[in-house]
Amino acid sequence: MSVHETGQTGSPLGVAMIGYAFMGAAHSQGWRTAHRFFDLPVRPEMNLVCGRAESATRDAAEKLGWAAWTTDWRDVLDRDDVQVVDICTPGDTHAEIAIAALEAGKHVLCEKPLANTVAEAEQMSAAADAARSRGVLSSVGFSYRRTPALAQARRLIAGGAVGTIRHIRAQYLQDWIVDPEFPLVWRLQKDKAGSGALGDIGAHIVDLSQFLTGQRLTEVAGHLIRFVDRRPLPAEASGLSGSGGSEAHRETGPVTVDDAAVFFGRTDGGALATYEATRFATGRKNGMRIEINGSAGSIAFDFEAMNELHVYDATVPAADAGFRRIYVTEPDHPYTGAWWPPGHGLGYEHTFVNEIADFVRDVATGTPPTPSFADGLQVQRVLAAVERSSDDNAVWTKV
Ligand code: SOE
């Protein structure tokens, strides 16, 4: 019996990823795995990862499976073995990197939110339109669209399952900074993140509500709040790293973003939409929930039970009506046919593998991916409108 060497199948699609922390790790899972579970026309090649700190970037390259690493992201622009640039950095660098990569002829996948300001998002969307005319494609990484249950919910709603939509009710509940001693990480700094819960997790539920319903927000009102104004600087910033400096004397810095956002809006389809995005929902770890109520029924989802979809059909006799639980693991459900037999649920990382599989297939076939930078710009405009409403204190009336 002779041993046979396995050749590399499919032509390579060279990828460079910028940023290697939480999102970099999630995207790396996608680049390593997508072509091993989905039949793709090309094979991603993880050729270069970029970061700022030399040792951490080298360690990330080895751990996450990248062939090379650099501390200068501009190195990706003129490499012939890079056709895709995947941006996994904080929002303050999205515009500069994406526009340079598009102008260099690289397809771009950019993490959400698209940018930290509407002005930056407009520049990115214009660059994406110009690049698309040259066959250079782009997408913004609203990964929750690739949750099978949510993609199935969109199919059901498009098929009339809820009838005329009256209510969109979306929450994104986390609690990772309830402790006032949690350090001042980049997500809590406006110059890095653009906003706090509003843009980091509120962006997800704004995009998702529009994705599921096909409707767009036209007007919003809301309020942003900050509960904790100052936090200890991260160890590396306060010179404590390695010195085991005493917690009692750690320097603090100002939190410059919102801790929580509540807002509501009207859609172009006449629905009333309400949103809550908070990092202070003690006990809720990643409670991204959405419910759509319509004239013919309702659909409800909670990411903390991400394989389940709850559907209410109002057209059956009241005595038989009730929310039914669909376990979204059947081969006919979106994405699940590429994974495991029915009943073997998926997890958070699968939304990134599904996202990257769609992106790779679209790039290989010259199909403009969704969501586009224009979709990302529209979300940015909603976030900015909420911020203006909050700044104008537009929602409060004294009791
Ligand atoms: C915030 O904690 C966060 O990491 C978001 O930035 C991600 O987009 C979301 O997928 C998980 O939560």
mmCIF file of C-alpha atoms and ligand atoms in Angstrom:
data_model
loop_
_atom_site.group_PDB
_atom_site.id
_atom_site.type_symbol
_atom_site.label_atom_id
_atom_site.label_comp_id
_atom_site.label_asym_id
_atom_site.label_seq_id
_atom_site.Cartn_x
_atom_site.Cartn_y
_atom_site.Cartn_z
ATOM 1 C CA MET A 1 0.000 0.000 0.000
ATOM 2 C CA SER A 2 1.762 3.246 -1.063
ATOM 3 C CA VAL A 3 1.263 6.577 0.689
ATOM 4 C CA HIS A 4 -0.106 9.355 -1.572
ATOM 5 C CA GLU A 5 0.840 13.029 -1.106
ATOM 6 C CA THR A 6 -2.200 15.370 -0.994
ATOM 7 C CA GLY A 7 -1.817 18.285 -3.405
ATOM 8 C CA GLN A 8 -3.284 21.727 -2.747
ATOM 9 C CA THR A 9 -6.628 21.916 -4.592
ATOM 10 C CA GLY A 10 -8.044 25.146 -6.047
ATOM 11 C CA SER A 11 -6.207 28.290 -7.059
ATOM 12 C CA PRO A 12 -5.024 30.411 -4.108
ATOM 13 C CA LEU A 13 -6.620 33.636 -2.905
ATOM 14 C CA GLY A 14 -3.884 35.459 -0.980
ATOM 15 C CA VAL A 15 -5.075 37.137 2.229
ATOM 16 C CA ALA A 16 -3.497 39.693 4.539
ATOM 17 C CA MET A 17 -5.147 40.452 7.891
ATOM 18 C CA ILE A 18 -4.533 43.659 9.827
ATOM 19 C CA GLY A 19 -5.129 43.283 13.542
ATOM 20 C CA TYR A 20 -4.923 39.995 15.436
ATOM 21 C CA ALA A 21 -6.871 40.362 18.716
ATOM 22 C CA PHE A 22 -10.453 39.119 19.312
ATOM 23 C CA MET A 23 -11.708 39.826 15.777
ATOM 24 C CA GLY A 24 -8.392 38.752 14.242
ATOM 25 C CA ALA A 25 -8.664 35.430 16.019
ATOM 26 C CA ALA A 26 -12.296 34.999 14.895
ATOM 27 C CA HIS A 27 -11.491 35.892 11.278
ATOM 28 C CA SER A 28 -8.427 33.595 11.294
ATOM 29 C CA GLN A 29 -10.770 30.729 12.185
ATOM 30 C CA GLY A 30 -12.740 31.710 9.092
ATOM 31 C CA TRP A 31 -9.721 31.880 6.772
ATOM 32 C CA ARG A 32 -8.393 28.514 8.062
ATOM 33 C CA THR A 33 -11.725 26.717 7.866
ATOM 34 C CA ALA A 34 -14.091 28.113 5.200
ATOM 35 C CA HIS A 35 -12.753 26.126 2.225
ATOM 36 C CA ARG A 36 -12.637 22.944 4.318
ATOM 37 C CA PHE A 37 -16.401 22.983 4.928
ATOM 38 C CA PHE A 38 -17.763 24.960 1.971
ATOM 39 C CA ASP A 39 -17.120 24.127 -1.697
ATOM 40 C CA LEU A 40 -15.320 27.300 -2.748
ATOM 41 C CA PRO A 41 -13.891 28.138 -6.204
ATOM 42 C CA VAL A 42 -10.596 29.304 -4.659
ATOM 43 C CA ARG A 43 -8.503 28.412 -1.600
ATOM 44 C CA PRO A 44 -7.672 31.194 0.922
ATOM 45 C CA GLU A 45 -3.939 31.477 1.610
ATOM 46 C CA MET A 46 -3.132 33.131 4.951
ATOM 47 C CA ASN A 47 -0.036 34.963 3.737
ATOM 48 C CA LEU A 48 0.480 37.958 6.049
ATOM 49 C CA VAL A 49 -0.745 39.285 9.391
ATOM 50 C CA CYS A 50 -0.033 42.850 10.501
ATOM 51 C CA GLY A 51 0.138 44.299 13.992
ATOM 52 C CA ARG A 52 1.881 47.090 15.858
ATOM 53 C CA ALA A 53 3.853 45.225 18.516
ATOM 54 C CA GLU A 54 6.605 43.020 17.042
ATOM 55 C CA SER A 55 6.587 40.131 19.522
ATOM 56 C CA ALA A 56 2.793 39.969 19.854
ATOM 57 C CA THR A 57 2.362 40.037 16.074
ATOM 58 C CA ARG A 58 4.936 37.280 15.570
ATOM 59 C CA ASP A 59 3.234 35.180 18.266
ATOM 60 C CA ALA A 60 -0.182 35.795 16.651
ATOM 61 C CA ALA A 61 1.137 34.746 13.224
ATOM 62 C CA GLU A 62 2.345 31.429 14.656
ATOM 63 C CA LYS A 63 -0.710 30.806 16.815
ATOM 64 C CA LEU A 64 -3.359 31.813 14.260
ATOM 65 C CA GLY A 65 -1.661 30.231 11.221
ATOM 66 C CA TRP A 66 -0.321 33.124 9.144
ATOM 67 C CA ALA A 67 2.710 32.491 6.901
ATOM 68 C CA ALA A 68 4.368 35.837 7.618
ATOM 69 C CA TRP A 69 3.964 38.920 9.782
ATOM 70 C CA THR A 70 4.854 42.610 9.680
ATOM 71 C CA THR A 71 4.428 45.658 11.869
ATOM 72 C CA ASP A 72 3.775 47.928 8.869
ATOM 73 C CA TRP A 73 0.330 47.367 7.352
ATOM 74 C CA ARG A 74 1.416 49.204 4.190
ATOM 75 C CA ASP A 75 3.518 46.166 3.330
ATOM 76 C CA VAL A 76 0.299 44.484 2.097
ATOM 77 C CA LEU A 77 -0.339 47.076 -0.595
ATOM 78 C CA ASP A 78 2.219 45.999 -3.188
ATOM 79 C CA ARG A 79 2.507 42.278 -2.480
ATOM 80 C CA ASP A 80 1.452 40.095 -5.422
ATOM 81 C CA ASP A 81 0.489 37.284 -3.039
ATOM 82 C CA VAL A 82 -2.185 39.458 -1.389
ATOM 83 C CA GLN A 83 -5.529 39.817 -3.187
ATOM 84 C CA VAL A 84 -7.660 40.388 -0.058
ATOM 85 C CA VAL A 85 -7.073 42.723 2.896
ATOM 86 C CA ASP A 86 -9.070 41.850 6.008
ATOM 87 C CA ILE A 87 -9.290 44.773 8.477
ATOM 88 C CA CYS A 88 -9.687 43.678 12.106
ATOM 89 C CA THR A 89 -8.429 46.826 13.818
ATOM 90 C CA PRO A 90 -10.215 49.402 15.993
ATOM 91 C CA GLY A 91 -12.428 51.775 13.999
ATOM 92 C CA ASP A 92 -9.981 54.705 13.971
ATOM 93 C CA THR A 93 -7.847 53.003 11.290
ATOM 94 C CA HIS A 94 -10.589 51.518 9.082
ATOM 95 C CA ALA A 95 -10.847 54.398 6.605
ATOM 96 C CA GLU A 96 -7.121 54.895 5.958
ATOM 97 C CA ILE A 97 -6.422 51.187 5.510
ATOM 98 C CA ALA A 98 -9.531 50.332 3.473
ATOM 99 C CA ILE A 99 -9.132 53.234 1.031
ATOM 100 C CA ALA A 100 -5.426 52.503 0.494
ATOM 101 C CA ALA A 101 -6.121 48.789 -0.021
ATOM 102 C CA LEU A 102 -8.978 49.422 -2.482
ATOM 103 C CA GLU A 103 -6.835 51.887 -4.432
ATOM 104 C CA ALA A 104 -4.090 49.246 -4.539
ATOM 105 C CA GLY A 105 -6.593 46.833 -6.148
ATOM 106 C CA LYS A 106 -7.123 44.632 -3.086
ATOM 107 C CA HIS A 107 -10.567 43.298 -2.176
ATOM 108 C CA VAL A 108 -11.448 44.460 1.372
ATOM 109 C CA LEU A 109 -13.378 42.875 4.239
ATOM 110 C CA CYS A 110 -13.642 45.484 7.006
ATOM 111 C CA GLU A 111 -14.916 44.776 10.536
ATOM 112 C CA LYS A 112 -17.877 46.716 11.897
ATOM 113 C CA PRO A 113 -18.687 49.444 12.481
ATOM 114 C CA LEU A 114 -17.471 50.614 9.066
ATOM 115 C CA ALA A 115 -15.873 53.746 10.520
ATOM 116 C CA ASN A 116 -15.887 56.069 13.520
ATOM 117 C CA THR A 117 -17.638 58.933 11.714
ATOM 118 C CA VAL A 118 -20.113 59.440 8.863
ATOM 119 C CA ALA A 119 -17.490 61.473 6.980
ATOM 120 C CA GLU A 120 -15.038 58.571 7.053
ATOM 121 C CA ALA A 121 -17.792 56.116 6.089
ATOM 122 C CA GLU A 122 -18.746 58.328 3.127
ATOM 123 C CA GLN A 123 -15.129 58.358 1.923
ATOM 124 C CA MET A 124 -14.929 54.563 2.273
ATOM 125 C CA SER A 125 -18.220 54.037 0.448
ATOM 126 C CA ALA A 126 -17.106 56.298 -2.407
ATOM 127 C CA ALA A 127 -13.781 54.450 -2.639
ATOM 128 C CA ALA A 128 -15.658 51.144 -2.682
ATOM 129 C CA ASP A 129 -17.915 52.337 -5.526
ATOM 130 C CA ALA A 130 -14.893 53.468 -7.556
ATOM 131 C CA ALA A 131 -13.059 50.210 -6.862
ATOM 132 C CA ARG A 132 -16.096 48.079 -7.785
ATOM 133 C CA SER A 133 -16.003 49.592 -11.277
ATOM 134 C CA ARG A 134 -12.485 48.085 -11.507
ATOM 135 C CA GLY A 135 -13.698 44.669 -10.247
ATOM 136 C CA VAL A 136 -12.312 45.286 -6.738
ATOM 137 C CA LEU A 137 -14.911 44.262 -4.155
ATOM 138 C CA SER A 138 -15.585 45.053 -0.495
ATOM 139 C CA SER A 139 -17.857 44.231 2.431
ATOM 140 C CA VAL A 140 -18.373 45.256 6.068
ATOM 141 C CA GLY A 141 -18.302 42.431 8.625
ATOM 142 C CA PHE A 142 -21.734 42.406 10.218
ATOM 143 C CA SER A 143 -21.200 38.725 10.989
ATOM 144 C CA TYR A 144 -24.502 38.094 12.775
ATOM 145 C CA ARG A 145 -26.248 38.108 9.363
ATOM 146 C CA ARG A 146 -24.487 34.753 8.849
ATOM 147 C CA THR A 147 -26.112 33.140 11.898
ATOM 148 C CA PRO A 148 -28.237 30.362 10.341
ATOM 149 C CA ALA A 149 -31.293 31.179 12.470
ATOM 150 C CA LEU A 150 -31.156 34.852 11.481
ATOM 151 C CA ALA A 151 -30.635 34.090 7.800
ATOM 152 C CA GLN A 152 -33.639 31.744 8.084
ATOM 153 C CA ALA A 153 -35.652 34.478 9.827
ATOM 154 C CA ARG A 154 -34.971 36.783 6.878
ATOM 155 C CA ARG A 155 -36.228 34.099 4.477
ATOM 156 C CA LEU A 156 -39.422 33.615 6.541
ATOM 157 C CA ILE A 157 -40.108 37.370 6.786
ATOM 158 C CA ALA A 158 -39.483 37.851 3.065
ATOM 159 C CA GLY A 159 -41.995 35.033 2.490
ATOM 160 C CA GLY A 160 -44.667 36.889 4.472
ATOM 161 C CA ALA A 161 -44.468 34.887 7.714
ATOM 162 C CA VAL A 162 -45.176 37.931 9.902
ATOM 163 C CA GLY A 163 -47.262 39.912 7.407
ATOM 164 C CA THR A 164 -47.113 43.718 7.749
ATOM 165 C CA ILE A 165 -44.380 44.583 10.226
ATOM 166 C CA ARG A 166 -45.518 46.717 13.161
ATOM 167 C CA HIS A 167 -42.701 46.349 15.712
ATOM 168 C CA ILE A 168 -38.960 45.750 15.557
ATOM 169 C CA ARG A 169 -37.575 45.174 19.071
ATOM 170 C CA ALA A 170 -33.820 44.704 19.357
ATOM 171 C CA GLN A 171 -31.479 44.487 22.300
ATOM 172 C CA TYR A 172 -27.774 43.820 22.633
ATOM 173 C CA LEU A 173 -26.990 43.081 26.286
ATOM 174 C CA GLN A 174 -23.472 42.616 27.655
ATOM 175 C CA ASP A 175 -21.981 43.117 31.118
ATOM 176 C CA TRP A 176 -18.208 42.988 30.710
ATOM 177 C CA ILE A 177 -17.546 46.449 32.175
ATOM 178 C CA VAL A 178 -19.984 46.436 35.103
ATOM 179 C CA ASP A 179 -16.921 46.380 37.408
ATOM 180 C CA PRO A 180 -15.639 49.995 37.640
ATOM 181 C CA GLU A 181 -12.121 48.571 38.028
ATOM 182 C CA PHE A 182 -12.235 47.108 34.504
ATOM 183 C CA PRO A 183 -9.442 48.962 32.684
ATOM 184 C CA LEU A 184 -9.756 51.709 30.119
ATOM 185 C CA VAL A 185 -9.400 49.555 26.993
ATOM 186 C CA TRP A 186 -9.624 50.957 23.463
ATOM 187 C CA ARG A 187 -13.394 50.225 23.191
ATOM 188 C CA LEU A 188 -13.887 52.849 25.959
ATOM 189 C CA GLN A 189 -11.954 55.589 24.164
ATOM 190 C CA LYS A 190 -13.791 57.734 21.606
ATOM 191 C CA ASP A 191 -10.688 58.520 19.523
ATOM 192 C CA LYS A 192 -10.155 54.772 18.981
ATOM 193 C CA ALA A 193 -13.710 53.348 18.950
ATOM 194 C CA GLY A 194 -15.818 56.297 17.784
ATOM 195 C CA SER A 195 -18.517 55.513 20.361
ATOM 196 C CA GLY A 196 -19.190 52.955 23.082
ATOM 197 C CA ALA A 197 -22.048 50.460 23.254
ATOM 198 C CA LEU A 198 -23.837 52.442 20.532
ATOM 199 C CA GLY A 199 -21.333 51.724 17.758
ATOM 200 C CA ASP A 200 -19.759 48.517 19.045
ATOM 201 C CA ILE A 201 -22.931 46.493 19.669
ATOM 202 C CA GLY A 202 -25.710 48.919 18.706
ATOM 203 C CA ALA A 203 -24.391 48.835 15.133
ATOM 204 C CA HIS A 204 -25.080 45.093 15.012
ATOM 205 C CA ILE A 205 -28.759 45.395 15.942
ATOM 206 C CA VAL A 206 -29.304 48.349 13.611
ATOM 207 C CA ASP A 207 -27.845 46.398 10.675
ATOM 208 C CA LEU A 208 -29.626 43.206 11.674
ATOM 209 C CA SER A 209 -33.057 44.840 12.024
ATOM 210 C CA GLN A 210 -32.707 46.272 8.513
ATOM 211 C CA PHE A 211 -31.321 42.991 7.122
ATOM 212 C CA LEU A 212 -34.198 40.903 8.534
ATOM 213 C CA THR A 213 -37.021 43.243 7.519
ATOM 214 C CA GLY A 214 -35.669 44.826 4.332
ATOM 215 C CA GLN A 215 -36.771 48.141 5.834
ATOM 216 C CA ARG A 216 -34.561 51.121 6.682
ATOM 217 C CA LEU A 217 -34.694 53.547 9.584
ATOM 218 C CA THR A 218 -35.657 57.059 8.444
ATOM 219 C CA GLU A 219 -35.911 58.865 11.811
ATOM 220 C CA VAL A 220 -34.598 58.090 15.313
ATOM 221 C CA ALA A 221 -34.550 59.565 18.797
ATOM 222 C CA GLY A 222 -32.506 58.321 21.687
ATOM 223 C CA HIS A 223 -30.249 58.802 24.644
ATOM 224 C CA LEU A 224 -26.723 57.753 25.493
ATOM 225 C CA ILE A 225 -25.558 57.374 29.087
ATOM 226 C CA ARG A 226 -22.235 56.790 30.830
ATOM 227 C CA PHE A 227 -22.284 55.204 34.278
ATOM 228 C CA VAL A 228 -18.541 55.146 35.044
ATOM 229 C CA ASP A 229 -16.545 58.258 34.097
ATOM 230 C CA ARG A 230 -12.998 57.136 34.921
ATOM 231 C CA ARG A 231 -11.259 53.769 34.860
ATOM 232 C CA PRO A 232 -7.781 52.435 35.714
ATOM 233 C CA LEU A 233 -5.406 52.687 32.764
ATOM 234 C CA PRO A 234 -4.520 49.304 31.238
ATOM 235 C CA ALA A 235 -1.378 47.912 32.929
ATOM 236 C CA GLU A 236 0.818 48.550 29.834
ATOM 237 C CA ALA A 237 -0.360 52.181 29.719
ATOM 238 C CA SER A 238 0.279 52.933 33.366
ATOM 239 C CA GLY A 239 3.757 51.404 33.371
ATOM 240 C CA LEU A 240 2.586 48.699 35.731
ATOM 241 C CA SER A 241 2.994 45.812 33.296
ATOM 242 C CA GLY A 242 5.434 43.326 34.761
ATOM 243 C CA SER A 243 6.112 45.409 37.817
ATOM 244 C CA GLY A 244 3.103 43.995 39.705
ATOM 245 C CA GLY A 245 2.451 47.559 40.768
ATOM 246 C CA SER A 246 -0.146 47.881 43.500
ATOM 247 C CA GLU A 247 -3.701 48.229 42.233
ATOM 248 C CA ALA A 248 -4.361 50.974 44.773
ATOM 249 C CA HIS A 249 -2.029 53.387 42.979
ATOM 250 C CA ARG A 250 -3.026 52.680 39.388
ATOM 251 C CA GLU A 251 -3.444 55.809 37.307
ATOM 252 C CA THR A 252 -6.963 56.377 35.934
ATOM 253 C CA GLY A 253 -8.173 57.927 32.704
ATOM 254 C CA PRO A 254 -11.474 59.334 31.396
ATOM 255 C CA VAL A 255 -14.042 57.091 29.705
ATOM 256 C CA THR A 256 -15.000 59.115 26.616
ATOM 257 C CA VAL A 257 -17.815 56.953 25.183
ATOM 258 C CA ASP A 258 -21.312 55.847 26.143
ATOM 259 C CA ASP A 259 -21.834 52.832 28.411
ATOM 260 C CA ALA A 260 -25.393 52.292 27.200
ATOM 261 C CA ALA A 261 -27.753 53.542 24.493
ATOM 262 C CA VAL A 262 -31.520 53.397 24.144
ATOM 263 C CA PHE A 263 -33.175 54.659 20.977
ATOM 264 C CA PHE A 264 -36.258 54.206 18.849
ATOM 265 C CA GLY A 265 -37.100 54.907 15.259
ATOM 266 C CA ARG A 266 -39.494 54.788 12.355
ATOM 267 C CA THR A 267 -38.781 52.740 9.239
ATOM 268 C CA ASP A 268 -39.621 53.410 5.607
ATOM 269 C CA GLY A 269 -42.099 50.524 5.913
ATOM 270 C CA GLY A 270 -44.037 52.207 8.727
ATOM 271 C CA ALA A 271 -42.749 50.004 11.561
ATOM 272 C CA LEU A 272 -41.859 51.263 15.050
ATOM 273 C CA ALA A 273 -38.393 50.082 16.078
ATOM 274 C CA THR A 274 -36.904 50.125 19.587
ATOM 275 C CA TYR A 275 -33.270 49.421 20.450
ATOM 276 C CA GLU A 276 -31.189 48.931 23.608
ATOM 277 C CA ALA A 277 -27.424 48.458 23.554
ATOM 278 C CA THR A 278 -25.651 48.204 26.885
ATOM 279 C CA ARG A 279 -22.521 46.859 28.548
ATOM 280 C CA PHE A 280 -24.165 47.062 31.996
ATOM 281 C CA ALA A 281 -26.856 44.363 31.724
ATOM 282 C CA THR A 282 -25.427 42.420 34.643
ATOM 283 C CA GLY A 283 -25.567 38.697 33.909
ATOM 284 C CA ARG A 284 -26.187 39.067 30.183
ATOM 285 C CA LYS A 285 -22.958 38.012 28.406
ATOM 286 C CA ASN A 286 -23.815 38.320 24.723
ATOM 287 C CA GLY A 287 -27.585 38.683 24.765
ATOM 288 C CA MET A 288 -28.231 39.887 21.236
ATOM 289 C CA ARG A 289 -31.996 39.580 20.869
ATOM 290 C CA ILE A 290 -34.441 40.611 18.178
ATOM 291 C CA GLU A 291 -38.205 40.209 17.835
ATOM 292 C CA ILE A 292 -40.344 41.208 14.869
ATOM 293 C CA ASN A 293 -44.113 41.556 15.402
ATOM 294 C CA GLY A 294 -46.429 41.729 12.425
ATOM 295 C CA SER A 295 -50.037 41.418 11.348
ATOM 296 C CA ALA A 296 -49.668 37.686 10.621
ATOM 297 C CA GLY A 297 -47.206 36.610 13.253
ATOM 298 C CA SER A 298 -43.911 37.135 15.105
ATOM 299 C CA ILE A 299 -40.345 35.925 15.007
ATOM 300 C CA ALA A 300 -37.994 35.995 18.032
ATOM 301 C CA PHE A 301 -34.293 35.184 18.442
ATOM 302 C CA ASP A 302 -31.665 35.316 21.243
ATOM 303 C CA PHE A 303 -27.992 34.835 20.335
ATOM 304 C CA GLU A 304 -27.399 33.149 23.694
ATOM 305 C CA ALA A 305 -29.527 30.314 22.180
ATOM 306 C CA MET A 306 -28.259 30.946 18.662
ATOM 307 C CA ASN A 307 -29.453 27.679 17.067
ATOM 308 C CA GLU A 308 -33.102 28.355 17.961
ATOM 309 C CA LEU A 309 -35.697 30.471 16.179
ATOM 310 C CA HIS A 310 -39.118 31.085 17.718
ATOM 311 C CA VAL A 311 -41.990 31.655 15.308
ATOM 312 C CA TYR A 312 -45.612 32.568 16.059
ATOM 313 C CA ASP A 313 -48.196 32.063 13.300
ATOM 314 C CA ALA A 314 -51.244 34.245 13.939
ATOM 315 C CA THR A 315 -53.136 32.716 11.053
ATOM 316 C CA VAL A 316 -53.843 29.426 12.879
ATOM 317 C CA PRO A 317 -56.864 29.127 15.236
ATOM 318 C CA ALA A 318 -56.123 30.813 18.561
ATOM 319 C CA ALA A 319 -56.562 27.505 20.411
ATOM 320 C CA ASP A 320 -53.672 26.030 18.391
ATOM 321 C CA ALA A 321 -51.505 29.155 18.223
ATOM 322 C CA GLY A 322 -48.259 29.532 20.124
ATOM 323 C CA PHE A 323 -44.575 30.227 19.529
ATOM 324 C CA ARG A 324 -42.942 27.175 17.991
ATOM 325 C CA ARG A 325 -39.233 26.514 18.444
ATOM 326 C CA ILE A 326 -37.354 25.748 15.255
ATOM 327 C CA TYR A 327 -33.956 24.127 15.865
ATOM 328 C CA VAL A 328 -32.054 25.614 12.948
ATOM 329 C CA THR A 329 -29.741 22.717 12.129
ATOM 330 C CA GLU A 330 -31.449 21.104 9.138
ATOM 331 C CA PRO A 331 -29.543 20.760 5.845
ATOM 332 C CA ASP A 332 -32.081 23.038 4.139
ATOM 333 C CA HIS A 333 -31.438 25.858 6.598
ATOM 334 C CA PRO A 334 -28.863 28.519 5.569
ATOM 335 C CA TYR A 335 -25.218 27.423 6.014
ATOM 336 C CA THR A 336 -26.021 24.389 8.212
ATOM 337 C CA GLY A 337 -25.749 21.915 5.317
ATOM 338 C CA ALA A 338 -22.005 22.623 5.185
ATOM 339 C CA TRP A 339 -21.549 21.665 8.831
ATOM 340 C CA TRP A 340 -22.975 18.849 10.929
ATOM 341 C CA PRO A 341 -26.007 16.516 10.903
ATOM 342 C CA PRO A 342 -29.284 17.895 12.299
ATOM 343 C CA GLY A 343 -29.207 18.597 16.029
ATOM 344 C CA HIS A 344 -25.466 19.338 16.237
ATOM 345 C CA GLY A 345 -25.571 23.083 16.865
ATOM 346 C CA LEU A 346 -23.146 25.773 15.737
ATOM 347 C CA GLY A 347 -21.350 28.502 17.699
ATOM 348 C CA TYR A 348 -20.168 32.099 17.522
ATOM 349 C CA GLU A 349 -17.121 31.256 15.411
ATOM 350 C CA HIS A 350 -19.267 29.638 12.703
ATOM 351 C CA THR A 351 -20.808 33.022 11.866
ATOM 352 C CA PHE A 352 -17.297 34.169 10.847
ATOM 353 C CA VAL A 353 -16.585 31.013 8.835
ATOM 354 C CA ASN A 354 -19.951 31.424 7.058
ATOM 355 C CA GLU A 355 -19.200 35.127 6.476
ATOM 356 C CA ILE A 356 -15.776 34.422 4.993
ATOM 357 C CA ALA A 357 -17.099 31.572 2.838
ATOM 358 C CA ASP A 358 -19.663 33.959 1.306
ATOM 359 C CA PHE A 359 -17.003 36.665 0.869
ATOM 360 C CA VAL A 360 -14.545 34.286 -0.836
ATOM 361 C CA ARG A 361 -17.234 32.900 -3.165
ATOM 362 C CA ASP A 362 -18.371 36.443 -4.070
ATOM 363 C CA VAL A 363 -14.820 37.673 -4.721
ATOM 364 C CA ALA A 364 -14.019 34.582 -6.821
ATOM 365 C CA THR A 365 -17.183 35.023 -8.924
ATOM 366 C CA GLY A 366 -17.035 38.836 -9.148
ATOM 367 C CA THR A 367 -20.281 39.196 -7.186
ATOM 368 C CA PRO A 368 -20.550 42.364 -5.023
ATOM 369 C CA PRO A 369 -20.663 40.995 -1.441
ATOM 370 C CA THR A 370 -23.228 42.031 1.174
ATOM 371 C CA PRO A 371 -23.342 43.962 3.380
ATOM 372 C CA SER A 372 -21.679 46.617 1.259
ATOM 373 C CA PHE A 373 -19.801 49.665 2.460
ATOM 374 C CA ALA A 374 -22.962 51.605 1.495
ATOM 375 C CA ASP A 375 -24.893 49.445 3.989
ATOM 376 C CA GLY A 376 -22.209 50.217 6.557
ATOM 377 C CA LEU A 377 -22.530 53.946 5.780
ATOM 378 C CA GLN A 378 -26.282 53.815 6.353
ATOM 379 C CA VAL A 379 -25.725 52.239 9.788
ATOM 380 C CA GLN A 380 -23.172 54.958 10.540
ATOM 381 C CA ARG A 381 -25.796 57.609 9.665
ATOM 382 C CA VAL A 382 -28.281 55.996 12.072
ATOM 383 C CA LEU A 383 -25.684 55.974 14.870
ATOM 384 C CA ALA A 384 -24.819 59.633 14.217
ATOM 385 C CA ALA A 385 -28.516 60.584 14.285
ATOM 386 C CA VAL A 386 -28.910 58.864 17.665
ATOM 387 C CA GLU A 387 -25.885 60.784 18.953
ATOM 388 C CA ARG A 388 -27.375 64.085 17.710
ATOM 389 C CA SER A 389 -30.693 63.268 19.357
ATOM 390 C CA SER A 390 -28.936 62.489 22.622
ATOM 391 C CA ASP A 391 -26.802 65.634 22.431
ATOM 392 C CA ASP A 392 -29.974 67.698 21.872
ATOM 393 C CA ASN A 393 -31.608 65.973 24.853
ATOM 394 C CA ALA A 394 -34.523 65.546 22.457
ATOM 395 C CA VAL A 395 -36.297 62.689 24.216
ATOM 396 C CA TRP A 396 -36.792 63.952 27.780
ATOM 397 C CA THR A 397 -39.960 65.581 29.148
ATOM 398 C CA LYS A 398 -40.134 66.248 32.904
ATOM 399 C CA VAL A 399 -42.703 64.156 34.765
HETATM 400 C C1 SOE B 1 -18.038 43.661 21.999
HETATM 401 O O1 SOE B 1 -17.648 43.067 23.200
HETATM 402 C C2 SOE B 1 -17.980 42.604 20.897
HETATM 403 O O2 SOE B 1 -16.707 42.034 20.874
HETATM 404 C C3 SOE B 1 -18.225 43.272 19.552
HETATM 405 O O3 SOE B 1 -17.182 44.174 19.245
HETATM 406 C C4 SOE B 1 -18.326 42.212 18.475
HETATM 407 O O4 SOE B 1 -18.655 42.825 17.226
HETATM 408 C C5 SOE B 1 -19.416 41.213 18.858
HETATM 409 O O5 SOE B 1 -19.486 40.180 17.874
HETATM 410 C C6 SOE B 1 -19.104 40.588 20.207
HETATM 411 O O6 SOE B 1 -18.970 41.631 21.194
#
